[in-house]
Amino acid sequence: MEQVKAALFDLDGVVFDTEPQYTVFWGTQCREFHPEHPGLEHEIKGQTLDQIYDTWFNGELKAIRPLLTERLNAFEQQMDYSYIVGFESFIHDLHQRGVKTAVVTSSNQIKMQSVYLSHPEFKSLFDAILTSEDFEYSKPHPDCYLKAAARFDAAPKECVVFEDSFNGLKSGRAAGMTVIGLATTNAAETIAPLCDKVITNYKSEIWQDI
């Protein structure tokens, strides 16, 4: 714990228990535009919007991207942003220990405005909030986490990343940081190879064996 200078958190599935809601949204869209690929909403979990568009809504389907974006923005405005169990107590404990905290998310500012409306206290929980507008490269590239560490003048070995998606976990690993995987989106056994530790919520003894 004494070696940890910064705790860096992804947003969906890490701070908020929102991934099941995204599965519902993308399930609806995928059944409409990709009926030939049942279950596609589960395959694209943890991918950025650009990654989803580039892979699944290209070519003839590229024209519907504005419609999907409009639907997604509307959906995010009415989502339930419930904290992962134990998160609020954990973040306050980090502050008391002098650990800097940051959100490092592929979400954009439009989405974050919905978060702030739902949780007016949100900004006060973090020392920095980095969104997709702050990064040149998307996860699994380490760019986002390295930029977050730089905000606090912290070396990678002084940072702990909290992630749930495969791309996010790979990003933290590529940045050379300690990686805590939350089994909120994917099964514990599937993310374990990409983590230093797997937890299900913030009531766990997170710092043990790190």
XYZ file of C-alpha atoms in Angstrom:
210
model
C 0.000 0.000 0.000
C 2.889 2.358 0.757
C 4.111 1.955 -2.823
C 0.784 2.934 -4.410
C 0.685 6.567 -5.510
C -2.334 6.486 -7.833
C -5.435 4.321 -8.305
C -6.831 4.499 -11.836
C -10.383 3.349 -12.513
C -12.262 2.478 -15.659
C -15.892 3.619 -15.452
C -18.498 1.097 -16.614
C -18.309 -2.181 -14.761
C -15.677 -0.743 -12.411
C -17.169 2.361 -10.799
C -20.756 1.838 -11.968
C -22.691 -1.396 -12.399
C -23.798 -0.426 -15.897
C -22.539 -3.233 -18.134
C -25.787 -5.269 -17.964
C -27.647 -2.202 -19.235
C -25.283 -1.833 -22.193
C -25.847 -5.484 -23.016
C -29.579 -4.741 -23.250
C -28.970 -1.715 -25.485
C -26.560 -3.430 -27.848
C -28.695 -6.560 -27.894
C -31.528 -4.492 -29.350
C -29.294 -2.838 -31.950
C -27.517 -6.052 -32.943
C -30.743 -7.948 -33.416
C -31.960 -5.163 -35.702
C -28.832 -4.700 -37.791
C -27.023 -8.046 -37.381
C -29.765 -10.695 -37.061
C -27.370 -13.171 -38.669
C -25.089 -12.988 -35.620
C -27.028 -13.961 -32.447
C -25.334 -12.979 -29.200
C -23.153 -10.314 -30.783
C -23.850 -7.986 -27.847
C -21.809 -10.322 -25.636
C -18.868 -10.402 -28.040
C -18.492 -6.623 -28.133
C -18.456 -6.145 -24.360
C -15.692 -3.791 -23.269
C -15.043 -2.422 -26.749
C -15.064 1.287 -27.466
C -17.742 2.746 -29.708
C -15.166 3.323 -32.451
C -14.069 -0.307 -32.235
C -17.658 -1.506 -32.483
C -18.314 0.774 -35.436
C -15.116 -0.193 -37.279
C -15.784 -3.906 -36.923
C -19.566 -4.252 -37.114
C -21.018 -1.051 -38.593
C -18.834 -0.435 -41.588
C -19.395 -0.647 -45.323
C -23.110 -0.511 -46.106
C -23.914 -0.108 -42.391
C -21.645 2.900 -41.957
C -24.547 5.198 -42.798
C -26.459 4.174 -39.671
C -23.701 5.229 -37.266
C -25.306 8.651 -36.579
C -28.584 6.896 -35.733
C -26.823 4.491 -33.354
C -24.951 7.341 -31.710
C -28.190 9.259 -31.232
C -29.855 6.200 -29.720
C -26.873 5.532 -27.443
C -26.752 9.124 -26.184
C -30.470 8.988 -25.383
C -30.056 5.619 -23.648
C -27.181 6.862 -21.493
C -29.216 9.844 -20.352
C -31.730 7.559 -18.656
C -29.390 4.812 -17.428
C -29.184 3.799 -13.779
C -25.708 4.734 -12.550
C -25.411 2.614 -9.415
C -22.007 2.299 -7.778
C -20.338 -1.099 -7.571
C -20.800 -2.460 -4.026
C -18.328 -0.892 -1.616
C -16.904 1.606 -4.096
C -17.709 4.807 -2.237
C -16.163 3.615 1.016
C -13.127 2.342 -0.852
C -12.495 5.624 -2.671
C -12.729 7.571 0.589
C -10.253 5.152 2.165
C -7.836 5.794 -0.687
C -8.040 9.535 -0.122
C -7.375 9.120 3.585
C -4.269 7.102 2.700
C -3.042 9.851 0.379
C -3.558 7.857 -2.816
C -4.487 9.926 -5.876
C -7.527 8.724 -7.830
C -8.587 9.073 -11.452
C -11.265 7.838 -13.810
C -9.771 6.673 -17.100
C -12.652 5.945 -19.446
C -13.385 5.607 -23.140
C -16.697 7.379 -22.488
C -17.066 10.848 -23.973
C -18.059 14.148 -22.385
C -21.678 13.778 -23.512
C -21.925 10.572 -21.481
C -20.143 12.161 -18.519
C -22.703 14.957 -18.353
C -25.335 12.293 -17.681
C -23.100 10.855 -14.953
C -22.698 14.260 -13.315
C -26.442 14.861 -13.367
C -27.053 11.497 -11.745
C -24.247 11.935 -9.201
C -23.469 15.591 -8.378
C -20.776 14.349 -5.984
C -18.932 12.389 -8.668
C -16.238 14.941 -9.511
C -15.314 15.308 -5.846
C -14.464 11.598 -5.642
C -11.557 11.869 -8.080
C -8.441 13.976 -8.485
C -8.696 13.663 -12.276
C -11.229 12.495 -14.854
C -9.875 11.481 -18.249
C -12.275 10.705 -21.096
C -11.994 9.642 -24.728
C -11.260 13.234 -25.732
C -7.988 13.057 -23.761
C -6.478 10.072 -25.578
C -4.935 9.553 -28.967
C -5.256 5.764 -28.812
C -7.990 3.538 -27.398
C -7.563 0.596 -25.046
C -5.848 -1.915 -25.239
C -3.145 0.648 -26.057
C -1.521 1.871 -22.795
C -1.759 5.541 -23.805
C -4.712 6.384 -21.546
C -3.208 4.936 -18.367
C 0.236 6.385 -19.011
C -1.328 9.836 -19.440
C -3.274 9.390 -16.203
C -0.088 8.446 -14.344
C 1.635 11.512 -15.765
C -1.084 13.719 -14.255
C 0.178 12.648 -10.831
C 3.865 12.423 -11.736
C 3.637 8.738 -10.881
C 5.695 5.906 -12.323
C 3.788 2.903 -13.708
C 4.967 0.736 -10.810
C 3.315 3.225 -8.438
C -0.106 2.853 -10.099
C -2.923 0.341 -9.709
C -5.458 -0.079 -12.514
C -9.018 -1.283 -11.888
C -10.601 -2.770 -15.010
C -13.279 -5.233 -16.087
C -12.950 -5.594 -19.868
C -10.317 -7.557 -21.758
C -9.143 -4.459 -23.638
C -8.931 -2.459 -20.427
C -7.010 -5.163 -18.589
C -4.578 -5.432 -21.499
C -4.165 -1.664 -21.456
C -3.202 -1.659 -17.782
C -0.786 -4.537 -18.315
C 0.788 -2.817 -21.326
C 1.292 0.282 -19.193
C 3.339 -1.773 -16.737
C 0.946 -1.229 -13.831
C -0.557 -3.518 -11.209
C -3.939 -4.640 -12.550
C -6.997 -5.496 -10.461
C -9.727 -7.193 -12.482
C -13.374 -6.868 -11.541
C -15.455 -9.909 -12.435
C -18.510 -7.761 -13.088
C -18.608 -8.101 -16.868
C -16.648 -11.259 -17.597
C -16.166 -14.432 -15.547
C -13.313 -14.416 -13.045
C -11.533 -17.328 -14.691
C -11.511 -15.604 -18.077
C -9.921 -12.369 -16.844
C -7.553 -13.934 -14.283
C -4.668 -14.386 -16.769
C -4.672 -10.622 -17.370
C -4.780 -9.585 -13.691
C -2.642 -9.524 -10.583
C -5.823 -10.053 -8.559
C -9.527 -10.603 -9.306
C -12.307 -9.151 -7.152
C -16.094 -9.065 -7.431
C -16.636 -5.803 -5.537
C -14.839 -3.372 -3.231
C -15.668 -5.186 -0.031
C -12.889 -7.641 -0.832
C -9.445 -7.388 0.749
C -8.082 -5.717 -2.344
C -4.547 -5.008 -1.184
C -3.738 -8.473 0.074
C -0.933 -10.173 -1.861
C -0.155 -7.043 -3.883
